[in-house]
Coordinates of C-alpha atoms and ligand atoms in Angstrom, one line a residue:
X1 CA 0.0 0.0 0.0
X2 CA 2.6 2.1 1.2
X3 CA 4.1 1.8 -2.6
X4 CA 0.9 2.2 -4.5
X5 CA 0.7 5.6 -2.1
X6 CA 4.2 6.7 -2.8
X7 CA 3.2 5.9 -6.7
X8 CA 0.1 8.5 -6.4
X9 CA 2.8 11.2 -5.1
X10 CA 4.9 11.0 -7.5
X11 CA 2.5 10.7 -10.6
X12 CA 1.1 13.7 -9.3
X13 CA 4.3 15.4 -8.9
X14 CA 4.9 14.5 -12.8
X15 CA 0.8 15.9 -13.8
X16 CA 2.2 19.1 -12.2
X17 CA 5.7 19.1 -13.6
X18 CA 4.8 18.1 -17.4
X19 CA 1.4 20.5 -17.4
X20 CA -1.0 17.3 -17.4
X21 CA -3.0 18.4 -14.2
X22 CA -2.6 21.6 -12.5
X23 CA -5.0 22.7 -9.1
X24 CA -7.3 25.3 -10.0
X25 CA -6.6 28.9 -8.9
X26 CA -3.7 27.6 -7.6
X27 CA -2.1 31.5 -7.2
X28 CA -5.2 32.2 -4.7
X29 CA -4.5 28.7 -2.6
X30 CA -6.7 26.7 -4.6
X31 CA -10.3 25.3 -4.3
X32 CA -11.0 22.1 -3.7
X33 CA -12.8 19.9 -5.5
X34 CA -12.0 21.4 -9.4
X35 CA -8.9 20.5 -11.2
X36 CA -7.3 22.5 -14.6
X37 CA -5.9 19.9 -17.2
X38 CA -2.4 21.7 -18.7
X39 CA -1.3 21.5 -22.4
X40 CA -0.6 17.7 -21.7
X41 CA -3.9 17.1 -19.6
X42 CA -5.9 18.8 -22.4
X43 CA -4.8 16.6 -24.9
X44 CA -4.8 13.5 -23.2
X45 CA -8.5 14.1 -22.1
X46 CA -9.7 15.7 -25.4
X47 CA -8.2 12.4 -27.0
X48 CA -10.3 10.1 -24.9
X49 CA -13.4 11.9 -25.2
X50 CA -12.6 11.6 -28.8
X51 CA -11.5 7.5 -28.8
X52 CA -15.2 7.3 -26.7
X53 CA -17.4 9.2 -29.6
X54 CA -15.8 7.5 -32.2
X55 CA -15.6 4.2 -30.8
X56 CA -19.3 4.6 -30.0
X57 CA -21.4 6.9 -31.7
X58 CA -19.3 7.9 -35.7
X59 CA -17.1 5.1 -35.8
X60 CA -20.2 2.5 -35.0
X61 CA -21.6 0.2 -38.0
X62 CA -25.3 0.5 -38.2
X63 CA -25.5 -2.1 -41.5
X64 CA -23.9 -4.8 -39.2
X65 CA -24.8 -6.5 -36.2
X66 CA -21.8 -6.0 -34.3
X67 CA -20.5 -8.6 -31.8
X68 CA -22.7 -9.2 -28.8
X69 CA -25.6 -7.0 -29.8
X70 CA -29.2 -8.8 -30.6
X71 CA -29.6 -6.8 -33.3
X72 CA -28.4 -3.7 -35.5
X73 CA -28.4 -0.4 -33.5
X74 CA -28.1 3.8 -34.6
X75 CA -26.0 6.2 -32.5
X76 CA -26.7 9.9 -32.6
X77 CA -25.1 12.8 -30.5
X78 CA -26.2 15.8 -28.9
X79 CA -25.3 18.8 -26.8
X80 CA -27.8 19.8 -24.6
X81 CA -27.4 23.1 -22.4
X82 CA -25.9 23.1 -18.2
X83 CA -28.5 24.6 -17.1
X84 CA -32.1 23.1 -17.5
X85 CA -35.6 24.1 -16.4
X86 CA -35.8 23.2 -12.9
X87 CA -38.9 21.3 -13.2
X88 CA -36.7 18.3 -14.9
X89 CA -34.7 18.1 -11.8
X90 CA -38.2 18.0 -9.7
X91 CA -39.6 15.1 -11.9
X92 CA -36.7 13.0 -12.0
X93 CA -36.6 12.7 -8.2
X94 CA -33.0 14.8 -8.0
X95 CA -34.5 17.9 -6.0
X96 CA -35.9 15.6 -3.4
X97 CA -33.7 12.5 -4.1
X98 CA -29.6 13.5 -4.9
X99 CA -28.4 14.2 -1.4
X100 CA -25.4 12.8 1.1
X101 CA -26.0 12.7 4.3
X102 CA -23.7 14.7 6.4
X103 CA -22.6 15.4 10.0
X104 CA -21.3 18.5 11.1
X105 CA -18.8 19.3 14.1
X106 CA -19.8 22.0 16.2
X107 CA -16.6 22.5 17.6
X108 CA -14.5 23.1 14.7
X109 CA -17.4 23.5 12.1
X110 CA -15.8 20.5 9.7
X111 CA -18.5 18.2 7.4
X112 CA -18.1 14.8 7.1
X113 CA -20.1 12.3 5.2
X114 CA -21.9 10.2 7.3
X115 CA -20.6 7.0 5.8
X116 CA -17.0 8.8 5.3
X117 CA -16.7 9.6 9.5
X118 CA -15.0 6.4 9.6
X119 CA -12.1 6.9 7.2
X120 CA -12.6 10.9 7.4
X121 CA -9.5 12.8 9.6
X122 CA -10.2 15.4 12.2
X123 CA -8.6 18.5 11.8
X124 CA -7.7 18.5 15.4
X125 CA -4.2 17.3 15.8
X126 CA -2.8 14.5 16.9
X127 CA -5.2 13.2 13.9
X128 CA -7.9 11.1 15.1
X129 CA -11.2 9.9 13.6
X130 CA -14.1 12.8 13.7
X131 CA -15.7 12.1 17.3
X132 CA -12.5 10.8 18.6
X133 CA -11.0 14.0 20.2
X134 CA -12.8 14.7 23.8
X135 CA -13.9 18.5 22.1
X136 CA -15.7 16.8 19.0
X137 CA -19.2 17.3 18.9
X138 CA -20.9 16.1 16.0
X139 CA -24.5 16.6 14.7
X140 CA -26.6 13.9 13.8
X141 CA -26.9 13.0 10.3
X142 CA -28.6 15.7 8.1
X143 CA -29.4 15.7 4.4
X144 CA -28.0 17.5 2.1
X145 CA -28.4 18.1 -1.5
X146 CA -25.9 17.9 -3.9
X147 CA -27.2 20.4 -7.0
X148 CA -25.0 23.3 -7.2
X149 CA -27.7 26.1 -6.9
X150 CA -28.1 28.9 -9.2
X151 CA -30.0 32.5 -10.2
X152 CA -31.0 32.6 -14.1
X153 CA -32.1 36.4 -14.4
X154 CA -31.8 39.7 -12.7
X155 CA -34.3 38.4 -9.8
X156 CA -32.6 36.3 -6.9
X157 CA -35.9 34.9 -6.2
X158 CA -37.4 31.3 -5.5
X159 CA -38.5 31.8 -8.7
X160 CA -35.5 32.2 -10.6
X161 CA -33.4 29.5 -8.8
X162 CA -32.1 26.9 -11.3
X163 CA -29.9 24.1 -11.2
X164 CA -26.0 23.1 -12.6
X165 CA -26.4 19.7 -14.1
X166 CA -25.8 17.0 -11.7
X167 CA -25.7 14.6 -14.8
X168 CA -25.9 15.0 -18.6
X169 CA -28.8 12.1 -18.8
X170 CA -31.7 14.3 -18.4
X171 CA -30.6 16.4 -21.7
X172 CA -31.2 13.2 -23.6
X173 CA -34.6 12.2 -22.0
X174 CA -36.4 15.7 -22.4
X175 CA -34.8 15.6 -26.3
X176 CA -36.3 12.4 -26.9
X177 CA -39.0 13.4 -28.9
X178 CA -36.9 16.1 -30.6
X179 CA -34.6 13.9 -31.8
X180 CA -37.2 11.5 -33.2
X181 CA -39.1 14.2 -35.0
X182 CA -35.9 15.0 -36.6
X183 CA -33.9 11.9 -37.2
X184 CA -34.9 8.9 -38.8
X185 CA -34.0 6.7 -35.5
X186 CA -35.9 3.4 -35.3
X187 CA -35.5 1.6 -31.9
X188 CA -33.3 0.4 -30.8
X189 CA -31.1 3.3 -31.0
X190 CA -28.9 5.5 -28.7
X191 CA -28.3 8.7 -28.2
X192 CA -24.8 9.8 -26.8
X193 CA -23.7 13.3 -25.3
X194 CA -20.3 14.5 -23.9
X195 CA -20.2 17.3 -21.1
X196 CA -19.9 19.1 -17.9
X197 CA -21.5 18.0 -14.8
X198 CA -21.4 19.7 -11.2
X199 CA -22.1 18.0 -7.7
X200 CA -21.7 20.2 -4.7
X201 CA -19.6 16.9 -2.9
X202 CA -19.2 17.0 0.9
X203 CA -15.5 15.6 0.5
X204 CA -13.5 15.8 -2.9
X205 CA -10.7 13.5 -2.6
X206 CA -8.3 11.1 -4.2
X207 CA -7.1 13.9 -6.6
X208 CA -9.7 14.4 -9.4
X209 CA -12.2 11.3 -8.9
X210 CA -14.3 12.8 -6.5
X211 CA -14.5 16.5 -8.2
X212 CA -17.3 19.0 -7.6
X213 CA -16.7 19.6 -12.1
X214 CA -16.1 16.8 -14.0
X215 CA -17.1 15.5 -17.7
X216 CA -19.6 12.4 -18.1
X217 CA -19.5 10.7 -21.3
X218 CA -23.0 9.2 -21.2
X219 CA -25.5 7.1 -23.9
X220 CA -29.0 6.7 -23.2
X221 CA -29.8 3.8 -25.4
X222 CA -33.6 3.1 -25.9
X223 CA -34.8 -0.7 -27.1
X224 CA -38.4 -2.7 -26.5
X225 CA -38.8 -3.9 -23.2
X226 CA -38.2 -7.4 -23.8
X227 CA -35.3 -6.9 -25.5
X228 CA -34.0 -4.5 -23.0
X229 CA -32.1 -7.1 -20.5
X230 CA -29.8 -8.6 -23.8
X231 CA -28.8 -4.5 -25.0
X232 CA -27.8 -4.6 -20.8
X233 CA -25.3 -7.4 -20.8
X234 CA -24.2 -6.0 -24.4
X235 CA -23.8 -2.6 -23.1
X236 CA -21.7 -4.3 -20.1
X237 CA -19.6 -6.0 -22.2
X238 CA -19.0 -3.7 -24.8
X239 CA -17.8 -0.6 -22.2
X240 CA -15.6 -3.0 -20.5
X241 CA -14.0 -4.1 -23.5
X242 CA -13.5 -0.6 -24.6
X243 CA -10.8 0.3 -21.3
X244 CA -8.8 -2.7 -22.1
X245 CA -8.7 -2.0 -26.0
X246 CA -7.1 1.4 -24.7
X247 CA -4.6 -0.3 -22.1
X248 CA -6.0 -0.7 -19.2
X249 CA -5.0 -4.4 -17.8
X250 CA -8.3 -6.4 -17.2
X251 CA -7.0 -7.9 -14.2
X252 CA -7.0 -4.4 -12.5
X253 CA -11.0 -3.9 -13.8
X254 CA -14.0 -5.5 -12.7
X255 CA -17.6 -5.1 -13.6
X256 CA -19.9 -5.4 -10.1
X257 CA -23.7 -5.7 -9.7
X258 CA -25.0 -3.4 -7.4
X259 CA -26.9 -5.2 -4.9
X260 CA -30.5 -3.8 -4.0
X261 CA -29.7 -1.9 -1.2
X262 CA -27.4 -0.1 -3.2
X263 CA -29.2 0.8 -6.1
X264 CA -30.1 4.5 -7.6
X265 CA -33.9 5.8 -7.4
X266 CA -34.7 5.1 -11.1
X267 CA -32.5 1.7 -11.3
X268 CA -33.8 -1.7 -11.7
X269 CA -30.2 -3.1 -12.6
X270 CA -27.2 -1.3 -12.3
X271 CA -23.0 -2.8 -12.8
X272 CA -20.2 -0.9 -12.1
X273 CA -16.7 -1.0 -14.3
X274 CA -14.4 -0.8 -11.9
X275 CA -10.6 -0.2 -11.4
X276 CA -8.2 -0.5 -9.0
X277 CA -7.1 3.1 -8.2
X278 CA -3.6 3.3 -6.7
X279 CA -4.8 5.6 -3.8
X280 CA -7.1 2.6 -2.6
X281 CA -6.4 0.3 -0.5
X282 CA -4.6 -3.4 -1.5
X283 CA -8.3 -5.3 -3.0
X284 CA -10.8 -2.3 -3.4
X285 CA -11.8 -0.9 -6.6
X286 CA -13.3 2.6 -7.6
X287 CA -16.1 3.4 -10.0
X288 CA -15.0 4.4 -13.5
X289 CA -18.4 3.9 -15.4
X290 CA -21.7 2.3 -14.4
X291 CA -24.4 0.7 -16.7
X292 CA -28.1 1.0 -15.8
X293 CA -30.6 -0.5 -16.8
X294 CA -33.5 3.0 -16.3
X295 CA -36.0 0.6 -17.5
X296 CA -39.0 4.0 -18.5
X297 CA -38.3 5.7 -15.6
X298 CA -37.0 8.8 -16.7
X299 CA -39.5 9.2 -19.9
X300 CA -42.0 8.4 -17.8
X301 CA -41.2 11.0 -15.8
X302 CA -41.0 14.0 -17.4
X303 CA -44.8 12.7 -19.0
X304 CA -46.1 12.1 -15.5
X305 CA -44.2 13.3 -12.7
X306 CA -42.4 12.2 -9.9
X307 CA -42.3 8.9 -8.9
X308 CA -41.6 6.7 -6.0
X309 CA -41.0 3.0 -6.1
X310 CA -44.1 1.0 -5.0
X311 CA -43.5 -2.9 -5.0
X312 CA -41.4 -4.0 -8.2
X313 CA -42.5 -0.6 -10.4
X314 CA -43.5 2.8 -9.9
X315 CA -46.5 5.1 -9.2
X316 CA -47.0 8.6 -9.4
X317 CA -46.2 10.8 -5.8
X318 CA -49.5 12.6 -5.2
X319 CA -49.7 15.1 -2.8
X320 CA -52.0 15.7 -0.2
X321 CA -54.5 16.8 -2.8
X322 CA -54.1 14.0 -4.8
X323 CA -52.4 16.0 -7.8
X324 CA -48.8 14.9 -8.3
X325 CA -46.4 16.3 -6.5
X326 CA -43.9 17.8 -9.1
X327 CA -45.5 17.2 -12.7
X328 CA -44.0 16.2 -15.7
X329 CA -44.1 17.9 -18.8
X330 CA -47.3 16.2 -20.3
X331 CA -46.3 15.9 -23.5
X332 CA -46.4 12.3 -24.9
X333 CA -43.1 10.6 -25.2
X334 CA -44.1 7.8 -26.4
X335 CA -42.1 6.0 -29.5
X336 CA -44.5 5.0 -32.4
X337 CA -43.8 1.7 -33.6
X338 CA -44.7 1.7 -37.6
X339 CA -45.1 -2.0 -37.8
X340 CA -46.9 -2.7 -35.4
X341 CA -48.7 0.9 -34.9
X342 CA -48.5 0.6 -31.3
X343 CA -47.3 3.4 -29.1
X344 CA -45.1 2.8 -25.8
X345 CA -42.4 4.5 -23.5
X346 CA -39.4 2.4 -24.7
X347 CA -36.9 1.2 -22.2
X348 CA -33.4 2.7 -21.7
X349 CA -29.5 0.9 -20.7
X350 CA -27.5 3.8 -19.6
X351 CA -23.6 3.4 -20.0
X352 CA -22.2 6.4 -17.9
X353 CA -18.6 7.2 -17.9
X354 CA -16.3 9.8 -16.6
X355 CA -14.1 10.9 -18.8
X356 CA -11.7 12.2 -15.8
X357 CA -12.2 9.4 -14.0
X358 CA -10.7 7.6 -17.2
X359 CA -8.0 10.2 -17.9
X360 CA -6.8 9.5 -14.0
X361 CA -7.1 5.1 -15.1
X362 CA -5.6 6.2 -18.1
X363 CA -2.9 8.6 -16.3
X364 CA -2.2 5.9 -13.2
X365 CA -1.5 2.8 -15.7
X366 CA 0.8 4.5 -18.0
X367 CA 3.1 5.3 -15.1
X368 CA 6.1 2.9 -15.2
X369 CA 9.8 3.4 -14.0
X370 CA 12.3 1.7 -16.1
X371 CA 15.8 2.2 -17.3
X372 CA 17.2 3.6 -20.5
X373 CA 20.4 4.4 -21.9
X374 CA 21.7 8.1 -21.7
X375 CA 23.8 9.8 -24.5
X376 CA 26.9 7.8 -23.4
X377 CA 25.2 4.6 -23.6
X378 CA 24.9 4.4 -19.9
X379 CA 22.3 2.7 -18.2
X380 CA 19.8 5.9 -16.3
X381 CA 16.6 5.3 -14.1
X382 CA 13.6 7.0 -16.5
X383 CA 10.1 7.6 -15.7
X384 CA 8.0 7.0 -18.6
X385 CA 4.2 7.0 -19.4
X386 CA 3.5 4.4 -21.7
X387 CA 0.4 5.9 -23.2
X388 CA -2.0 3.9 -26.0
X389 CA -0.5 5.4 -29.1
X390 CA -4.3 6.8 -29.6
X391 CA -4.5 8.5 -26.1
X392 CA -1.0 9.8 -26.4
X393 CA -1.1 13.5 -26.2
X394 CA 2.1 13.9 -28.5
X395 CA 2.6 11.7 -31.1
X396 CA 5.5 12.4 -32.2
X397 CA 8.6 14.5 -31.5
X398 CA 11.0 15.5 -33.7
X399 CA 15.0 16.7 -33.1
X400 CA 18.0 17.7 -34.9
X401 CA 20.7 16.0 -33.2
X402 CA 22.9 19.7 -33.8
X403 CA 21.7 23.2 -34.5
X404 CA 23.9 23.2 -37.3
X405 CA 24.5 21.4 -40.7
X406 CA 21.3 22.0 -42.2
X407 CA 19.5 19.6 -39.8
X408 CA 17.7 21.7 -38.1
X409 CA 16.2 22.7 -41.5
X410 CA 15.2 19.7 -42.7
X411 CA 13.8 18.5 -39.0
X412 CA 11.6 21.1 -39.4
X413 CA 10.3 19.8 -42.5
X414 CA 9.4 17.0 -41.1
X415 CA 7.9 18.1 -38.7
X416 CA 5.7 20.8 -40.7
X417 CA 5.0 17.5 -43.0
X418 CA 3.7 15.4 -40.4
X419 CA 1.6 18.1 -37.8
X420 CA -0.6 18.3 -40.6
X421 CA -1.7 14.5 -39.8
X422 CA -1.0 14.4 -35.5
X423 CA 0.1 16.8 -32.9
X424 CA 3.8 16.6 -33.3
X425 CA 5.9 18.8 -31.4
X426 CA 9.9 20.1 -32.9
X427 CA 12.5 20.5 -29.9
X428 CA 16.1 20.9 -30.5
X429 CA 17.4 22.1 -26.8
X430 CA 19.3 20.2 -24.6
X431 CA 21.3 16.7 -25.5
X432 CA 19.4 14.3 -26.9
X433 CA 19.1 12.3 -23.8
X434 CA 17.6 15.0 -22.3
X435 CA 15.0 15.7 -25.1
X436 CA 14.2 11.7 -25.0
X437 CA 13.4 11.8 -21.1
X438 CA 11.1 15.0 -21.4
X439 CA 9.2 13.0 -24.5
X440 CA 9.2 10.2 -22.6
X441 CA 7.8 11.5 -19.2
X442 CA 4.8 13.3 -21.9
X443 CA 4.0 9.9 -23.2
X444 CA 5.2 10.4 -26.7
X445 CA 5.3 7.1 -28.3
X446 CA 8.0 8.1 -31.0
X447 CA 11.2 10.3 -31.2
X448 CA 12.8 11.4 -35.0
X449 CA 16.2 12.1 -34.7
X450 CA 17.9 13.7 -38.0
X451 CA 21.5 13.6 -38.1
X452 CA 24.4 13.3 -40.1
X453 CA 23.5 10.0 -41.9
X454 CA 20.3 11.9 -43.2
X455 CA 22.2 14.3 -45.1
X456 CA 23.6 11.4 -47.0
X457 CA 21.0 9.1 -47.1
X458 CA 17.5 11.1 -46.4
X459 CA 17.2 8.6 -43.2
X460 CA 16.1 9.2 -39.9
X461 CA 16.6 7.4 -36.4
X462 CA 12.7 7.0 -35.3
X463 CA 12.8 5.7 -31.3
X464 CA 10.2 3.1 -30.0
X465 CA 9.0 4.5 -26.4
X466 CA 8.6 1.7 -25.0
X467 CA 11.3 -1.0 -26.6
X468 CA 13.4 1.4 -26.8
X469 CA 14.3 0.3 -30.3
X470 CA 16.0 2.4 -33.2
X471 CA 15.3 2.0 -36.7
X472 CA 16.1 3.8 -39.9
X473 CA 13.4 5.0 -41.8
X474 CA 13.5 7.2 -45.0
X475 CA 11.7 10.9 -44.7
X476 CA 9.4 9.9 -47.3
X477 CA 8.1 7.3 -45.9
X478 CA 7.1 9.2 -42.5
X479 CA 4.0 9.8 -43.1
X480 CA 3.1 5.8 -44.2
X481 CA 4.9 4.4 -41.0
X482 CA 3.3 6.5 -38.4
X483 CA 0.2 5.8 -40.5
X484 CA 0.4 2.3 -39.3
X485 CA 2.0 2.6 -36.1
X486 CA -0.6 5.5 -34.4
X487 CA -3.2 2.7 -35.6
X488 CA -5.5 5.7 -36.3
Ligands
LIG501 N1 -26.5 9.5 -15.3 C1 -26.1 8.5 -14.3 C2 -25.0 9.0 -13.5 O1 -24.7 10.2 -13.5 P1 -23.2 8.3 -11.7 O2 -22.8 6.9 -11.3 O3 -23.7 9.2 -10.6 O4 -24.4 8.0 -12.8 C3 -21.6 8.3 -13.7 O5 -22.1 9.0 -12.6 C4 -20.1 8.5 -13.8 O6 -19.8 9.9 -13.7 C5 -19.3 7.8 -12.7 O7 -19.1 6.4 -13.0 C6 -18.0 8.6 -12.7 O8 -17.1 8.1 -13.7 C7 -18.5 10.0 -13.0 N2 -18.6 10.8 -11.8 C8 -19.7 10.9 -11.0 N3 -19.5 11.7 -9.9 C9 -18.2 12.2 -10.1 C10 -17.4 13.1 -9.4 N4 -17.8 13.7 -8.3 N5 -16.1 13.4 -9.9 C11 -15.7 12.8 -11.0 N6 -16.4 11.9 -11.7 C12 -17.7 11.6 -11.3

C-alpha cells in the first residue's frame, strides 16, 4: 500500500511538472474539489473523449450487427445546455432524491459524510477519527443536497433558482422526442452526449475522482422492453472491453452488480466497471463507469411526474390533494412503432462514464519506471508513461541532433509535413538524452532524430517509447509508418 501511495505522489508530482493536471486557482491557494488539465492534460482528455465518440457513436456500423448485440443499433449525439428548467430536476426525483448525508462538528465546524466519519480525519491534531477528540461534537446525520444552486435572471428569487447539471442524462430524455421528430431513428437506437456536470460533494478526494466539475461521457440507449435485459449485458460487455482495447490491464478492472440496497432511485439493474485506483487500499476498486438498466423511468417521468417506487415498479407521488407532487411535462413521449402501430415509453440501458475518472485510469497505468540508456550509452533510471498510441497527447517529436549542418532545417520539415496529420511537437534544446526523457515523461510514443546520416541518405533514427528500439526509416516514408504505427 505504502508503494501504490508513494506511486500517487509521484504521478502527481509528474501531472504538475509536465502540465498534465494543474489545481485550480492555484495562485489564490486553490479550491478544492475542481482540477485544470495543462497542455498535456488537455490533450490526453480531449483524445479520450474523442476515442469514446468514435468508438461509439461515428465510428459505429449501423449495417452490421456487431458482436454481442441482438440486433443492429443507430447512434446519434447531442449537446444539450448546463443549465435546464428546474422542473426536470423536480420530476426526475433529484430535488428531493440526490443528497449525502452529512454530520457537522460543532466545535470546529468540519463536514463529514456520514458513511465517510469512519475513514474521514479530524482536523484537530494529533489526527484522530471525527468524534475521537474529547472537544468533537458532531450533529446527527442531516441531508443535504448535492445540486449546485443557481439564479438565471436579474431576480434572486425562488422563482429564478435553477440548477447546474448534476448529470448530462436528463438532456437526452427531455430531447427524446426532438430527436425523433428530426432523425430517422428506429429503436433500438442510442443517443450519446459528452459534457460538464457539477455535484456540490461533501469531501472531494483522491485527486480528481471525486471533483465537484467533471465530464460524463454518457449514452441513453432506448430498445423494446423485452429486449432490454440482452442490450444490458451488451452494453456491459461492450464498455468493459473498450478500457482494455485502450490499455487498461483487465486484471485491475472489474464489472460489479450493485446489490438492492445499493441501487439509484430510477434503477432496476445497475453494474459498475471498476478499477483499482492506486490511492485505494490493497483489494478495493473505484467506479470508473456504471451501466443501468432505467427501465422508463426517466420518460416516464417527465410525462407524469415524480415517482416513487411501489413494489417491483412505480406510481405517481400525489400530494395531499391528490395531484402529483412535481409534474412532468405532459407531452407524450411515447415512441411510435410503424409495424406494429402501437405506441409505448421504450426502455433505456445507460452506460455512464467519466471521462476524468478515465483520464486519472488512463494517467495511473501508463506510469512505469524503467531504465534507458543516456547519451553515453549508460544505463539511467527513466520515468516514462507508456500511453496507447491513440491517447497519447504527442505523437511524435522530432530533433536535430545539432543546431547546425542543415539539420535543423530539414527536421523542421518533417515536422511541418507530419503536424498536418498528428500533434507533433519540434524541440532541439538540450542533448538528446535530455530531449528523450522529457518525450518520454509526456508519453510520446515516437522520437525522430535527423543527423548526419540523413544528409547522405534522407534517413532518420525514429525511437520506439517503449522497446526502446532504433530504426532507420526514409523521410518519405514518414507519413506511411506513423500511419500504421498510431493505428489511427
Ligand atoms: N446518469 C447517471 C449518473 O450520473 P453516476 O454513477 O452518478 O451516474 C456516472 O455517474 C459517472 O460519472 C461515474 O461512474 C463517474 O465516472 C463520473 N462521476 C460521478 N461523480 C463524479 C465526481 N464527483 N467526480 C468525477 N467523476 C464523477
Amino acid at each position: 500500500m505504502a508503494a501504490e501511495q508513494d506511486l500517487m505522489g509521484k504521478l502527481m508530482s509528474l501531472c504538475k511538472r509536465r502540465g498534465f493536471i494543474f489545481q485550480s486557482s492555484e495562485i489564490y491557494g486553490g479550491i478544492g474539489g475542481f482540477w485544470d488539465y495543462g497542455p498535456l492534460g488537455v490533450e490526453l482528455k480531449r483524445n479520450i473523449k474523442d476515442a469514446w465518440w468514435r468508438d461509439m457513436v461515428t465510428g459505429h456500423d449501423d449495417t452490421t450487427v456487431s458482436a454481442g448485440a441482438p440486433t443492429t443499433y443507430e447512434m446519434v449525439g447531442l449537446d444539450a445546455s448546463i443549465i435546464m428548467h428546474p422542473q426536470v430536476w423536480k420530476a426526475v426525483g433529484h430535488y428531493d432524491l440526490f443528497h449525502d448525508m452529512l454530520v457537522d462538528c460543532r466545535t470546529c465546524k468540519s463536514r463529514f459524510r456520514a458513511d465517510h466519519v469512519s475513514t474521514s480525519e479530524c482536523p484537530r491534531k494529533p489526527s484522530k477519527h471525527p468524534g475521537e477528540h474529547h472537544e468533537c461534537d458532531l450533529t446527527e446525520p442531516r441531508e443535504f443536497n448535492l445540486m449546485f444552486k443557481t439564479h438565471v435572471g436579474a431576480l434572486f428569487d425562488p422563482a429564478s433558482e435553477a440548477y447546474l447539471r448534476p448529470e448530462t442524462a436528463q438532456g437526452i430524455f427531455v430531447n427524446f422526442k426532438n430527436i425523433l421528430d428530426t432523425t430517422r431513428v428506429k429503436l433500438p437506437f442510442g443517443i450519446a452526449q459528452i459534457g460538464k456536470s457539477f455535484r456540490n460533494e461533501i469531501t472531494p478526494r483522491n485527486y480528481t475522482f471525486r471533483s465537484r466539475e467533471f465530464e460524463q461521457m454518457e449514452i441513453e440507449f432506448f430498445c423494446l422492453p423485452d429486449a432490454s435485459r440482452d442490450w444490458y449485458t451488451y452494453w456491459r460487455d461492450l464498455r468493459f472491453a473498450w478500457y482494455t482495447s485502450l490499455g487498461l490491464q483487465s486484471d485491475k478492472l472489474r464489472l460489479r452488480d450493485h446489490g438492492p440496497e445499493e441501487l439509484s432511485h430510477y434503477s432496476c439493474g445497475t453494474a459498475d466497471i471498476e478499477y483499482a485506483f492506486p490511492f485505494l487500499e490493497c483489494g478495493e476498486f473505484g467506479e470508473l463507469e456504471g451501466v443501468a438498466h432505467r427501465g422508463d423511468f426517466d420518460l416516464r417521468s417527465h410525462m407524469e411526474g415524480k415517482l416513487v417506487r411501489q413494489g417491483d415498479g412505480f406510481v405517481l407521488e400525489l400530494d395531499a390533494d391528490g395531484n402529483p407532487r412535481y409534474p412532468g411535462s405532459g407531452k407524450d413521449l411515447r415512441y411510435f412503432d410503424p409495424q406494429t402501430r402501437e405506441r409505448f415509453i421504450p426502455h433505456v440501458i445507460e452506460p455512464s462514464a467519466g471521462a476524468d475518472r478515465a483520464t486519472l485510469a488512463f494517467l495511473c497505468e501508463a506510469y512505469a519506471e524503467d531504465e534507458a540508456p543516456d547519451d553515453k550509452g549508460k544505463l539511467q533510471s527513466r520515468v516514462v508513461m507508456k500511453f496507447h498510441p491513440r491517447l497519447a497527447p504527442v505523437k511524435v517529436a522530432v530533433f536535430p541532433l545539432v543546431k547546425r549542418e542543415r539539420m535543423p532545417d530539414i527536421a523542421q520539415d518533417i515536422y511541418r509535413e507530419l503536424k498536418r496529420r498528428w500533434n507533433v511537437i519540434y524541440d532541439e534544446n538540450g542533448s538528446i538524452g535530455r530531449r528523450y526523457r522529457r518525450q518520454d515523461e509526456s508519453g510520446t510514443p515516437y522520437c525522430i532524430t535527423v543527423d548526419s546520416q540523413t544528409l547522405e541518405d534522407q534517413t532518420v533514427t525514429v525511437r520506439d517509447r517503449d522497446t526502446l528500439e532504433q530504426i532507420r526509416v526514409a523521410t518519405k516514408e514518414l507519413m506511411n509508418f506513423f500511419d500504421e504505427k498510431l493505428n489511427m
